[in-house]
Coordinates of C-alpha atoms in Angstrom, one line a residue:
Chain A
M1 CA -22.7 30.7 5.3
K2 CA -25.3 27.9 5.7
K3 CA -23.1 25.6 3.4
M4 CA -20.0 26.3 5.8
M5 CA -22.8 25.5 8.8
A6 CA -23.5 22.2 7.3
L7 CA -19.9 21.7 6.4
T8 CA -18.7 22.4 10.2
M9 CA -21.9 20.2 11.4
A10 CA -21.3 17.0 9.7
M11 CA -17.4 17.1 10.8
V12 CA -18.3 17.6 14.4
M13 CA -20.6 14.7 13.9
T14 CA -17.8 12.8 11.7
A15 CA -15.6 13.6 15.1
M16 CA -17.9 12.2 17.7
A17 CA -18.6 9.4 15.8
L18 CA -15.2 8.7 16.0
A19 CA -14.7 9.8 19.5
G20 CA -17.1 7.3 20.3
C21 CA -16.3 4.4 18.7
G22 CA -12.9 5.0 19.2
S23 CA -13.2 5.6 23.0
S24 CA -14.9 2.1 23.7
G25 CA -12.2 0.3 21.9
S26 CA -9.4 1.9 23.5
S27 CA -11.5 1.9 27.0
D28 CA -11.5 -2.1 26.3
S29 CA -7.9 -2.5 25.7
E30 CA -7.4 0.2 28.9
S31 CA -9.6 -2.3 31.2
A32 CA -7.5 -5.0 30.0
S33 CA -4.0 -3.2 30.2
G34 CA -3.9 -0.7 32.2
D35 CA -0.3 1.3 32.6
I36 CA 1.2 -1.7 30.2
P37 CA 2.9 -1.0 27.0
V38 CA 1.5 -1.5 24.1
I39 CA 2.9 -2.7 20.9
G40 CA 1.3 -2.1 18.0
I41 CA 1.9 -4.6 15.1
S42 CA 1.2 -3.6 11.3
Q43 CA 1.3 -6.1 9.1
F44 CA 0.9 -5.4 5.7
A45 CA -0.9 -8.6 4.5
Q46 CA -1.8 -12.0 5.1
H47 CA 0.8 -14.2 4.4
A48 CA 1.9 -17.2 5.5
S49 CA 5.6 -16.1 6.1
L50 CA 4.7 -12.6 7.8
D51 CA 2.5 -14.4 9.9
N52 CA 5.3 -16.4 11.4
C53 CA 7.2 -13.2 11.6
R54 CA 4.4 -12.1 13.8
E55 CA 4.0 -15.2 15.8
G56 CA 8.0 -15.3 16.2
F57 CA 8.1 -11.8 17.4
I58 CA 5.7 -12.3 20.1
Q59 CA 8.0 -15.1 21.3
G60 CA 11.2 -13.0 20.7
L61 CA 9.4 -10.7 23.8
E62 CA 8.7 -13.4 25.6
E63 CA 12.1 -15.1 25.6
S64 CA 13.2 -12.0 26.5
G65 CA 11.6 -12.0 30.2
L66 CA 8.9 -10.6 29.0
V67 CA 5.2 -11.4 29.9
E68 CA 2.1 -10.6 27.0
G69 CA -0.3 -8.7 29.8
V70 CA 1.7 -8.2 32.4
D71 CA 5.1 -6.6 30.9
F72 CA 3.2 -5.6 27.1
V73 CA 0.1 -6.4 25.4
I74 CA -0.3 -6.7 21.9
D75 CA -2.4 -4.4 18.9
Y76 CA -2.6 -6.5 15.9
Q77 CA -3.8 -4.7 13.0
N78 CA -3.3 -6.0 8.9
A79 CA -3.8 -3.7 6.2
D80 CA -4.6 -6.5 3.7
S81 CA -2.3 -5.1 1.3
D82 CA -3.7 -1.9 0.8
T83 CA -1.5 0.7 1.5
Q84 CA -4.6 3.6 2.6
L85 CA -5.4 1.2 5.2
A86 CA -2.0 0.8 6.6
T87 CA -1.8 4.8 7.1
Q88 CA -4.8 4.6 9.0
I89 CA -3.5 1.7 11.4
A90 CA -0.1 3.6 11.8
Q91 CA -2.1 6.7 12.6
N92 CA -4.1 4.9 15.0
F93 CA -1.0 3.7 16.6
S94 CA 0.5 7.0 16.9
A95 CA -2.7 8.7 18.5
N96 CA -2.6 6.3 21.0
N97 CA 0.5 6.7 21.9
V98 CA 1.9 3.3 21.8
A99 CA 5.2 2.1 23.5
L100 CA 6.3 0.3 20.3
M101 CA 5.1 0.2 16.8
C102 CA 6.2 -3.1 14.5
G103 CA 5.8 -2.9 11.1
I104 CA 5.7 -6.5 9.2
A105 CA 6.5 -5.4 5.3
T106 CA 7.7 -2.4 3.6
P107 CA 5.1 -0.4 3.4
S108 CA 3.4 -0.9 7.1
A109 CA 6.7 -0.3 8.3
T110 CA 6.8 2.8 6.2
A111 CA 3.3 4.1 6.9
C112 CA 4.5 3.9 11.0
Y113 CA 7.1 5.2 10.6
A114 CA 5.4 8.4 8.7
A115 CA 3.2 8.7 11.3
A116 CA 5.7 8.9 14.1
E117 CA 7.4 11.4 12.4
D118 CA 6.9 14.0 14.8
K119 CA 6.3 11.8 17.2
N120 CA 9.4 10.1 19.8
I121 CA 7.6 6.6 18.9
P122 CA 10.7 3.7 18.3
V123 CA 9.3 1.5 15.0
I124 CA 10.7 -1.9 14.4
F125 CA 10.4 -3.5 11.1
T126 CA 10.8 -7.1 9.9
A127 CA 10.9 -8.7 6.6
I128 CA 12.4 -5.6 4.4
T129 CA 14.9 -6.9 1.9
D130 CA 16.6 -3.4 1.9
P131 CA 15.7 -0.9 4.7
V132 CA 18.4 1.2 3.4
E133 CA 16.5 1.4 -0.2
A134 CA 13.4 2.0 1.9
K135 CA 15.2 5.0 3.3
L136 CA 14.6 3.1 7.2
D137 CA 18.0 2.2 8.1
S138 CA 18.3 6.2 10.4
G139 CA 16.4 7.6 13.1
N140 CA 14.2 6.1 16.1
I141 CA 13.3 2.9 13.9
T142 CA 15.3 -0.6 13.6
G143 CA 15.0 -4.0 12.6
T144 CA 15.3 -7.0 10.8
S145 CA 16.3 -7.3 7.1
D146 CA 14.4 -10.5 5.0
K147 CA 17.4 -10.6 2.9
L148 CA 18.0 -13.7 1.0
P149 CA 21.4 -15.6 1.7
I150 CA 22.2 -16.0 -2.2
D151 CA 25.5 -17.2 -2.2
Q152 CA 24.0 -20.1 0.3
Q153 CA 21.6 -20.6 -2.1
L154 CA 23.6 -20.9 -5.3
Q155 CA 26.6 -23.4 -3.9
L156 CA 23.6 -25.8 -2.8
I157 CA 22.1 -25.4 -6.4
R158 CA 25.8 -26.1 -7.4
D159 CA 26.3 -29.0 -4.6
L160 CA 22.7 -30.5 -6.3
Q161 CA 22.9 -30.1 -9.7
P162 CA 27.2 -30.2 -10.5
E163 CA 25.9 -30.3 -14.0
A164 CA 23.2 -27.4 -14.0
K165 CA 24.1 -24.2 -16.5
T166 CA 21.2 -21.8 -16.4
I167 CA 18.8 -21.2 -13.6
G168 CA 15.5 -19.9 -14.4
I169 CA 13.9 -17.2 -11.9
L170 CA 10.5 -16.3 -11.7
Y171 CA 9.7 -12.3 -10.4
T172 CA 7.1 -10.0 -10.1
T173 CA 8.6 -6.7 -11.1
S174 CA 6.5 -4.5 -8.9
E175 CA 8.2 -6.1 -6.2
P176 CA 11.0 -4.1 -4.5
N177 CA 12.6 -7.4 -2.9
S178 CA 12.6 -9.3 -6.0
V179 CA 14.0 -6.7 -8.1
S180 CA 16.5 -6.2 -5.7
A181 CA 17.3 -10.1 -5.5
I182 CA 17.6 -10.4 -9.0
K183 CA 20.2 -7.7 -9.8
E184 CA 22.2 -9.9 -6.9
Y185 CA 21.7 -13.2 -8.7
E186 CA 23.0 -12.1 -12.0
E187 CA 26.0 -10.7 -10.3
K188 CA 26.6 -14.1 -8.4
A189 CA 25.6 -16.7 -10.7
P190 CA 28.9 -16.4 -12.8
N191 CA 30.7 -17.0 -9.3
Y192 CA 29.5 -20.2 -9.1
G193 CA 29.1 -21.1 -13.1
F194 CA 25.3 -20.6 -13.9
T195 CA 23.6 -17.9 -16.3
I196 CA 20.4 -16.4 -14.9
E197 CA 17.6 -17.1 -17.1
S198 CA 14.9 -14.2 -15.6
I199 CA 11.1 -13.4 -16.7
G200 CA 9.2 -10.7 -14.6
V201 CA 5.7 -10.9 -14.9
T202 CA 3.3 -7.8 -13.5
Q203 CA 0.4 -9.7 -12.2
Q204 CA -0.8 -13.4 -10.6
S205 CA -2.1 -14.6 -14.1
E206 CA 0.9 -14.3 -16.4
V207 CA 3.1 -16.1 -14.0
V208 CA 2.2 -20.1 -15.2
Q209 CA 2.8 -19.0 -18.7
A210 CA 6.4 -17.5 -17.7
A211 CA 6.7 -20.6 -16.2
D212 CA 6.4 -22.2 -19.5
T213 CA 8.4 -20.1 -21.3
L214 CA 11.2 -20.8 -18.9
I215 CA 11.2 -24.0 -19.8
S216 CA 10.8 -23.5 -23.1
K217 CA 14.3 -22.0 -23.3
G218 CA 16.1 -24.9 -21.6
V219 CA 16.8 -23.8 -17.9
D220 CA 18.5 -26.5 -15.9
C221 CA 16.4 -25.6 -12.4
F222 CA 13.9 -22.8 -10.7
T223 CA 15.0 -20.9 -7.5
N224 CA 12.1 -18.9 -6.1
L225 CA 12.4 -15.8 -4.1
T226 CA 10.5 -14.5 -1.9
D227 CA 7.7 -13.1 -4.2
N228 CA 4.7 -13.5 -3.3
T229 CA 2.6 -13.0 -6.4
V230 CA 4.6 -15.7 -7.7
V231 CA 5.0 -17.9 -4.5
D232 CA 1.2 -17.6 -3.7
V233 CA 0.9 -20.0 -7.0
L234 CA 3.8 -22.4 -6.6
P235 CA 1.8 -25.4 -6.7
S236 CA 0.7 -25.0 -10.6
I237 CA 4.0 -24.0 -11.2
L238 CA 5.3 -27.3 -9.4
E239 CA 2.7 -29.3 -11.7
K240 CA 4.2 -28.1 -15.0
T241 CA 8.2 -28.4 -13.3
N242 CA 8.0 -31.6 -12.2
D243 CA 5.8 -32.9 -15.6
A244 CA 9.2 -31.7 -17.5
G245 CA 11.5 -33.1 -14.6
I246 CA 13.0 -29.4 -14.0
P247 CA 13.8 -29.3 -9.9
V248 CA 12.7 -25.9 -8.0
Y249 CA 14.6 -25.0 -5.1
G250 CA 12.7 -22.6 -2.9
S251 CA 13.2 -19.6 -0.7
E252 CA 12.1 -21.1 2.2
I253 CA 10.5 -23.8 4.5
E254 CA 6.9 -23.3 3.5
Q255 CA 8.2 -23.7 0.0
V256 CA 10.3 -26.9 0.4
K257 CA 7.2 -28.1 2.1
L258 CA 4.8 -27.8 -1.1
G259 CA 7.4 -29.5 -3.4
C260 CA 10.6 -27.4 -3.8
V261 CA 13.6 -29.8 -3.8
A262 CA 15.9 -28.0 -1.5
S263 CA 16.4 -24.6 0.0
A264 CA 19.0 -21.9 1.5
G265 CA 16.3 -19.7 3.2
I266 CA 15.1 -17.5 6.0
E267 CA 13.4 -18.7 8.4
Y268 CA 10.7 -16.3 9.2
V269 CA 9.7 -17.5 12.8
A270 CA 13.3 -17.0 13.7
L271 CA 13.6 -13.8 11.9
G272 CA 10.3 -12.8 13.5
R273 CA 12.2 -13.7 17.5
Q274 CA 15.5 -12.1 16.8
T275 CA 13.1 -8.7 16.0
G276 CA 11.0 -9.5 18.9
A277 CA 14.6 -9.6 21.2
M278 CA 15.5 -6.7 19.9
A279 CA 12.0 -4.7 21.0
A280 CA 12.1 -5.9 24.4
K281 CA 15.5 -3.9 24.5
I282 CA 13.7 -1.1 23.5
L283 CA 10.6 -2.2 26.1
K284 CA 13.9 -2.4 28.9
G285 CA 15.0 0.7 28.0
E286 CA 18.3 -1.3 27.4
A287 CA 19.1 0.5 24.2
T288 CA 16.7 2.9 21.6
A289 CA 15.7 1.9 18.4
E290 CA 18.0 5.1 17.1
E291 CA 21.2 3.4 18.3
M292 CA 20.5 -0.2 17.0
P293 CA 21.4 -1.1 13.7
Y294 CA 19.1 -3.2 11.8
E295 CA 20.2 -7.1 11.7
T296 CA 20.4 -9.8 9.3
I297 CA 20.0 -13.3 10.0
S298 CA 23.8 -14.3 9.8
E299 CA 23.4 -18.2 9.6
C300 CA 20.3 -19.4 6.7
E301 CA 18.5 -23.1 7.2
Y302 CA 18.8 -25.6 4.4
Y303 CA 15.5 -27.6 4.0
I304 CA 15.2 -30.3 1.2
N305 CA 12.1 -32.3 0.3
S306 CA 13.8 -36.3 0.4
E307 CA 10.6 -37.2 -1.9
T308 CA 10.9 -34.6 -4.6
V309 CA 14.9 -35.0 -4.7
A310 CA 14.2 -39.0 -5.2
A311 CA 11.7 -37.8 -7.8
M312 CA 14.2 -36.1 -9.8
G313 CA 17.0 -38.3 -9.3
I314 CA 19.5 -36.0 -7.8
T315 CA 21.9 -36.9 -4.8
V316 CA 22.4 -35.2 -2.1
P317 CA 26.0 -35.0 -0.7
E318 CA 26.6 -35.8 3.3
E319 CA 27.6 -32.8 4.6
I320 CA 24.3 -30.7 2.8
A321 CA 22.2 -33.5 4.6
S322 CA 23.6 -33.7 7.7
V323 CA 22.7 -30.2 8.5
A324 CA 19.3 -30.1 6.3
T325 CA 15.7 -30.8 7.7
D326 CA 14.1 -33.2 5.7
V327 CA 10.9 -31.4 5.5
A328 CA 9.2 -35.0 3.9
A329 CA 10.0 -37.0 6.7
E330 CA 8.8 -34.0 9.1
A331 CA 5.0 -34.7 7.3
Chain B
M1 CA -2.8 15.3 23.8
N2 CA -5.9 13.5 23.7
A3 CA -5.8 10.6 21.6
M4 CA -9.1 10.7 20.4
F5 CA -8.6 14.4 19.8
E6 CA -5.7 13.6 17.7
L7 CA -7.2 10.7 15.9
C8 CA -10.0 12.8 14.3
I9 CA -7.6 15.1 13.4
S10 CA -5.1 12.7 11.6
T11 CA -8.7 10.8 9.9
L12 CA -10.1 14.3 9.0
T13 CA -6.6 14.8 6.9
Q14 CA -6.7 11.7 5.5
G15 CA -10.5 12.6 4.6
F16 CA -9.2 15.9 3.2
I17 CA -6.6 14.4 0.7
Y18 CA -8.4 11.6 -0.8
A19 CA -11.3 14.2 -1.7
L20 CA -8.9 15.7 -4.5
L21 CA -9.0 12.2 -5.8
S22 CA -13.1 11.8 -4.9
Y23 CA -13.4 15.3 -6.8
G24 CA -11.7 13.3 -9.8
V25 CA -14.0 10.3 -9.4
Y26 CA -17.1 12.9 -9.1
I27 CA -16.4 14.7 -12.5
T28 CA -16.0 11.4 -14.6
Y29 CA -18.4 9.0 -12.5
K30 CA -21.1 11.7 -11.8
I31 CA -21.4 14.4 -14.3
L32 CA -19.5 12.9 -17.5
D33 CA -21.5 9.1 -16.8
F34 CA -18.0 7.9 -17.4
P35 CA -16.8 4.9 -15.5
D36 CA -13.2 5.8 -15.6
L37 CA -10.5 3.1 -14.2
T38 CA -7.5 5.4 -15.3
V39 CA -7.5 6.1 -12.0
D40 CA -6.0 3.5 -10.3
G41 CA -2.9 4.4 -12.8
S42 CA -3.1 8.0 -12.6
F43 CA -3.4 8.3 -9.0
P44 CA 0.4 6.0 -8.6
L45 CA 1.5 8.5 -11.9
G46 CA 1.1 11.8 -9.6
A47 CA 2.8 9.6 -7.0
A48 CA 5.6 8.3 -9.0
V49 CA 6.3 12.2 -10.5
G50 CA 6.2 13.7 -7.0
A51 CA 8.3 11.0 -5.4
L52 CA 11.2 11.3 -8.0
L53 CA 10.8 15.7 -8.1
L54 CA 11.0 15.3 -4.6
V55 CA 14.5 13.5 -4.4
N56 CA 15.8 15.4 -7.0
G57 CA 15.2 18.8 -4.8
T58 CA 12.3 19.9 -6.6
N59 CA 10.6 22.6 -4.7
P60 CA 7.5 20.5 -3.6
Y61 CA 5.4 22.3 -4.4
L62 CA 5.9 22.9 -8.2
T63 CA 6.0 19.2 -7.6
L64 CA 1.7 19.4 -7.1
L65 CA 2.2 21.3 -10.8
A66 CA 3.7 19.0 -12.5
A67 CA 1.7 16.1 -10.9
L68 CA -1.0 17.6 -12.1
A69 CA 0.5 18.4 -15.3
V70 CA 1.2 14.3 -15.9
G71 CA -2.3 13.7 -14.6
A72 CA -3.8 15.6 -17.4
V73 CA -2.1 13.7 -19.6
A74 CA -3.1 10.8 -18.7
G75 CA -6.7 11.6 -18.4
F76 CA -5.8 12.7 -22.5
V77 CA -5.0 9.4 -23.4
T78 CA -8.1 7.9 -22.6
G79 CA -10.4 10.3 -23.5
F80 CA -8.2 10.4 -26.8
I81 CA -8.6 6.7 -27.1
H82 CA -12.7 6.6 -26.1
V83 CA -13.6 9.4 -28.5
K84 CA -10.9 9.2 -31.3
L85 CA -10.2 5.6 -31.4
G86 CA -13.5 4.7 -30.8
V87 CA -12.9 2.0 -28.1
R88 CA -15.6 1.7 -25.1
D89 CA -15.5 3.8 -22.1
L90 CA -14.3 1.0 -19.3
L91 CA -11.7 -0.2 -21.7
A92 CA -10.3 3.1 -22.8
G93 CA -9.7 3.4 -18.8
I94 CA -8.1 -0.1 -18.5
I95 CA -6.2 0.3 -21.6
T96 CA -4.0 3.8 -19.6
M97 CA -4.3 2.0 -16.4
T98 CA -2.4 -1.2 -17.3
G99 CA -0.1 1.0 -19.6
L100 CA 0.5 3.6 -17.1
F101 CA 1.7 0.9 -14.3
S102 CA 4.9 0.1 -16.6
I103 CA 4.8 3.9 -16.9
N104 CA 5.4 4.4 -13.0
L105 CA 7.9 1.3 -12.8
Q106 CA 10.1 3.4 -15.3
I107 CA 9.6 6.5 -13.6
A108 CA 10.4 5.4 -9.9
G109 CA 11.0 2.1 -9.7
S110 CA 8.8 -0.5 -7.7
N111 CA 9.2 1.5 -4.7
L112 CA 10.6 5.1 -3.8
A113 CA 11.2 6.8 -0.3
V114 CA 11.5 10.3 0.5
E115 CA 14.2 11.6 3.2
R116 CA 13.4 12.7 6.4
S117 CA 15.7 15.7 5.5
I118 CA 13.5 16.3 2.1
D119 CA 11.0 18.9 2.7
T120 CA 7.2 18.3 1.3
I121 CA 4.1 20.6 1.4
F122 CA 3.9 19.9 4.9
T123 CA 7.1 20.8 6.1
S124 CA 7.9 24.4 4.0
G125 CA 6.7 27.1 2.5
P126 CA 3.6 29.1 4.1
I127 CA 2.3 26.5 6.4
M128 CA 5.9 26.6 8.4
A129 CA 5.5 30.5 8.3
V130 CA 2.3 30.4 9.9
M131 CA 2.5 27.6 11.8
G132 CA 5.9 26.5 11.7
N133 CA 5.8 25.5 16.1
S134 CA 3.0 23.6 15.8
S135 CA 3.1 19.9 15.6
L136 CA 3.2 18.0 12.2
I137 CA -0.3 16.5 12.2
Y138 CA -1.5 19.9 12.5
R139 CA 0.1 21.2 9.8
K140 CA -0.5 18.4 7.8
F141 CA -4.4 18.5 8.6
V142 CA -4.4 22.7 8.0
V143 CA -2.5 22.2 4.6
A144 CA -4.6 19.2 3.7
L145 CA -8.1 21.3 5.0
V146 CA -6.8 24.5 2.4
L147 CA -6.6 21.8 -0.3
A148 CA -9.8 20.2 -0.1
I149 CA -11.3 23.8 -0.1
V150 CA -9.4 25.3 -2.6
V151 CA -9.7 23.0 -5.0
K152 CA -13.3 22.7 -4.3
L153 CA -14.4 26.4 -5.0
V154 CA -12.4 26.2 -8.0
L155 CA -13.8 23.7 -9.2
D156 CA -17.4 24.9 -8.4
W157 CA -16.5 28.1 -10.1
Y158 CA -15.5 26.5 -13.3
L159 CA -18.3 24.0 -13.5
K160 CA -20.8 27.4 -13.5
T161 CA -18.3 28.9 -16.4
K162 CA -19.7 27.8 -19.8
N163 CA -17.2 25.7 -20.3
G164 CA -17.8 23.4 -17.0
L165 CA -22.0 23.7 -18.1
L166 CA -21.6 22.2 -21.0
L167 CA -19.2 19.3 -19.2
R168 CA -22.6 19.0 -17.3
A169 CA -24.8 18.9 -20.5
V170 CA -22.6 15.9 -21.4
G171 CA -23.6 13.5 -19.2
D172 CA -27.2 14.4 -19.0
N173 CA -27.9 15.1 -22.4
A174 CA -25.4 14.7 -25.1
T175 CA -27.6 15.6 -27.8
L176 CA -28.4 19.1 -26.3
V177 CA -24.2 19.4 -26.4
T178 CA -24.4 18.8 -30.1
T179 CA -27.3 20.8 -31.1
L180 CA -25.7 23.6 -29.8
A181 CA -22.6 23.4 -32.2
K182 CA -20.2 22.1 -30.0
D183 CA -18.0 19.0 -30.5
K184 CA -19.2 16.4 -27.3
G185 CA -16.2 14.0 -27.6
T186 CA -13.9 17.0 -27.1
V187 CA -15.9 18.0 -23.7
K188 CA -15.7 15.0 -22.4
I189 CA -12.1 14.4 -23.7
I190 CA -11.8 17.8 -21.1
G191 CA -13.5 16.2 -18.5
L192 CA -11.2 13.1 -17.8
V193 CA -8.4 15.4 -18.8
I194 CA -9.6 17.9 -14.8
A195 CA -10.4 14.6 -13.3
N196 CA -7.4 12.4 -13.7
A197 CA -5.2 15.8 -12.6
L198 CA -7.5 15.9 -9.7
V199 CA -6.5 12.5 -8.8
S200 CA -3.2 12.6 -9.9
L201 CA -2.7 15.7 -8.0
C202 CA -3.7 13.5 -4.8
G203 CA -1.2 11.1 -5.7
A204 CA 1.7 13.5 -5.1
V205 CA 0.1 14.6 -2.2
V206 CA -0.2 11.3 -0.5
C207 CA 3.3 10.6 -1.2
Q208 CA 4.4 13.8 0.2
E209 CA 2.1 13.0 3.4
Q210 CA 3.7 9.3 3.8
R211 CA 7.0 9.9 2.1
S212 CA 6.9 7.2 -0.2
F213 CA 6.0 5.8 -3.2
F214 CA 4.9 2.2 -4.0
S215 CA 3.8 1.2 -7.6
T216 CA 0.9 -0.9 -6.6
M217 CA -0.6 1.9 -4.2
G218 CA -3.0 2.6 -7.2
T219 CA -5.1 -0.4 -6.4
G220 CA -8.6 -0.4 -5.2
Q221 CA -8.5 4.0 -5.8
V222 CA -11.0 4.0 -8.1
V223 CA -13.3 2.0 -5.7
F224 CA -12.7 4.5 -2.7
G225 CA -13.3 7.5 -4.8
L226 CA -17.1 5.5 -6.2
A227 CA -18.0 4.8 -2.8
A228 CA -17.2 8.4 -1.5
V229 CA -18.8 10.4 -4.0
I230 CA -21.8 7.2 -3.6
I231 CA -21.9 8.1 0.3
G232 CA -21.4 12.1 -0.3
T233 CA -24.5 12.0 -3.1
T234 CA -26.8 10.3 -1.3
L235 CA -26.6 11.8 2.3
F236 CA -26.9 15.2 1.0
R237 CA -29.3 14.3 -2.1
K238 CA -32.2 16.3 -0.6
M239 CA -30.2 19.2 0.4
S240 CA -29.8 21.5 -2.1
V241 CA -27.5 23.8 -0.4
V242 CA -25.1 21.3 0.0
K243 CA -22.8 21.3 -3.1
A244 CA -22.6 18.3 -4.8
T245 CA -18.5 19.1 -3.8
T246 CA -18.9 19.4 -0.4
A247 CA -20.8 16.4 -0.1
V248 CA -17.9 14.6 -2.2
M249 CA -15.9 15.8 0.5
I250 CA -17.8 14.6 3.2
G251 CA -18.2 11.5 1.7
S252 CA -14.8 11.0 1.6
I253 CA -14.2 11.9 5.5
F254 CA -17.1 9.4 5.8
Y255 CA -15.0 6.7 4.4
K256 CA -11.9 7.1 6.4
V257 CA -13.8 7.7 9.8
C258 CA -15.5 4.1 9.0
I259 CA -12.3 2.8 8.0
Q260 CA -11.1 4.4 11.7
V261 CA -13.8 3.5 13.6
A262 CA -13.5 -0.4 12.3
I263 CA -9.4 -0.3 13.4
S264 CA -10.4 1.3 16.9
L265 CA -13.4 -1.8 17.5
G266 CA -10.6 -3.7 17.6
L267 CA -12.3 -6.0 15.8
P268 CA -10.2 -9.6 14.6
S269 CA -8.1 -8.5 11.4
N270 CA -9.7 -10.5 9.3
L271 CA -12.8 -9.1 9.8
M272 CA -12.2 -5.3 9.1
K273 CA -13.5 -5.2 5.3
L274 CA -16.2 -6.9 6.7
A275 CA -17.0 -4.3 9.4
T276 CA -15.9 -1.7 6.9
A277 CA -18.9 -2.9 4.7
V278 CA -21.5 -3.3 6.6
L279 CA -20.8 0.3 8.2
F280 CA -20.9 1.7 4.8
L281 CA -24.5 -0.4 3.8
L282 CA -25.8 1.4 7.2
I283 CA -24.8 4.6 6.4
L284 CA -26.4 4.7 2.7
V285 CA -29.5 2.8 4.2
L286 CA -30.0 4.9 6.9
G287 CA -29.2 8.5 4.3
N288 CA -31.7 6.9 2.1
K289 CA -34.1 6.4 5.3
R290 CA -33.9 9.6 6.4
K291 CA -35.2 11.2 3.2
G292 CA -37.9 8.8 2.7
G293 CA -37.5 7.8 0.2
A294 CA -36.0 4.1 -1.4
E295 CA -34.6 5.3 -4.6
H296 CA -31.5 4.0 -6.1
A297 CA -28.6 6.0 -4.3

């Protein structure tokens, strides 16, 4: 009996502590916002592309005529790559009955959707490659997919390296986005006369070794996915490939800035803006998340890095040079 | 509905669910004095098996039993590597954890989602009969509470049996076990089996609650478990009326509360982990002070 008393006491204390601290937090935001709808943004990790998504998302809301601080306020939380934390962030949003939850990357979006299961809080996601696979394609949820424009990328490589035969790809076996992208690359590569040589790694420390292996297998070039584990050590990969004289193609602008030769990729700010525009429709009541299908970016952006292109001795055909942004010239 | 109340309920729910994992860590870390890193692999193992069975239409309660079983196997493997093959305790756990990463990928891929149309322990069976009209967060709360308490009571009972007493003896005084003509290696293996079965069970419950499995969801679980065990046992160190298992359960709740407080404070998200670390430190220091001792936690 005493034991149960102690347990109950502890729980009540816990609850009170929580309520005390929690209410001070929410009263802050209330005093700032009044009845302004709150948008809870749960971003899964600190990452340049995901940050771009978030910034684009807010831009998209403002481009749709909504003003931050007047029409909406943002409660931004980052899960630091921790799924437990993503769960608790989503539950916080749900308990505070935010007007809309925005999940950036799959684990955060999944946590938001689970926390909203019993409520009718709309969830919007971005930076998810395959919403169908993640079962986020039906219900009061919608968003944008960052599926890579693989056809365009293969065509780009063909245009820049007409003689190339094998493309090397490094990826992490635990990243769902990478696994599905590899499948698609393997299906589509023969259409452009390529074969794919891929190596899956399980952790960051293996990436550079795997790059050595690919180089020794004599691949004609590398192409990157949006694989966080691999992209995080891109500079060390580039050091190896530059020595070997092998061009590396990026999957987005940040990678080309780092020294990849070119990319037909996604611009994450644009993806975020598209997502923000969808969120604005929901907030204005013009459409519900339920009835809006998820969207992908239809046209891709071309980027080249004229410095590395020159170093590799590649000639860029006029039709690509005219549409591509040269990030070396920008910098 | 009052937002604060709802937040308390969902935070307590998380605390109860993760108490299952904390009991497991308590058995290895506190009772056996075995730093078991298998946890980071057996937690997602339970989730992977649970998710796979769920999407294939298995009864959600049966998936929990399956998770217990595979977790037990994982614990046995670590125990076998350590006791029979003579590999050091930390490394034995690391080996199993590393191997399980690939096994989990084989079982459920890198990510397996459980559709809303599929029933979980929170949306079917006894809980629907008792409180089918209540909202989901209350059902989750009650199921988590019942699981945490039932497992706690079973553990309390087990630790008082002859077998359980031997388990406790191995951590405190291994020579005693040998003089009793018992094999201390076998007892260690039993401890690891029970601990990892519980961790895996926790993984399966989390997978049903979140409706998803991620191959990376195991990362950091052992750290959480250790924190919960140490916070709980430190806070109630001198209170003999509170059973260790209860203390561990409360430790788990405290951890979840700390995180939720840090989220609710609305700090810049880059400072979240620092805020949590400071909260832990405060709790531990205050816990020590209150008991009038500066002994090590």
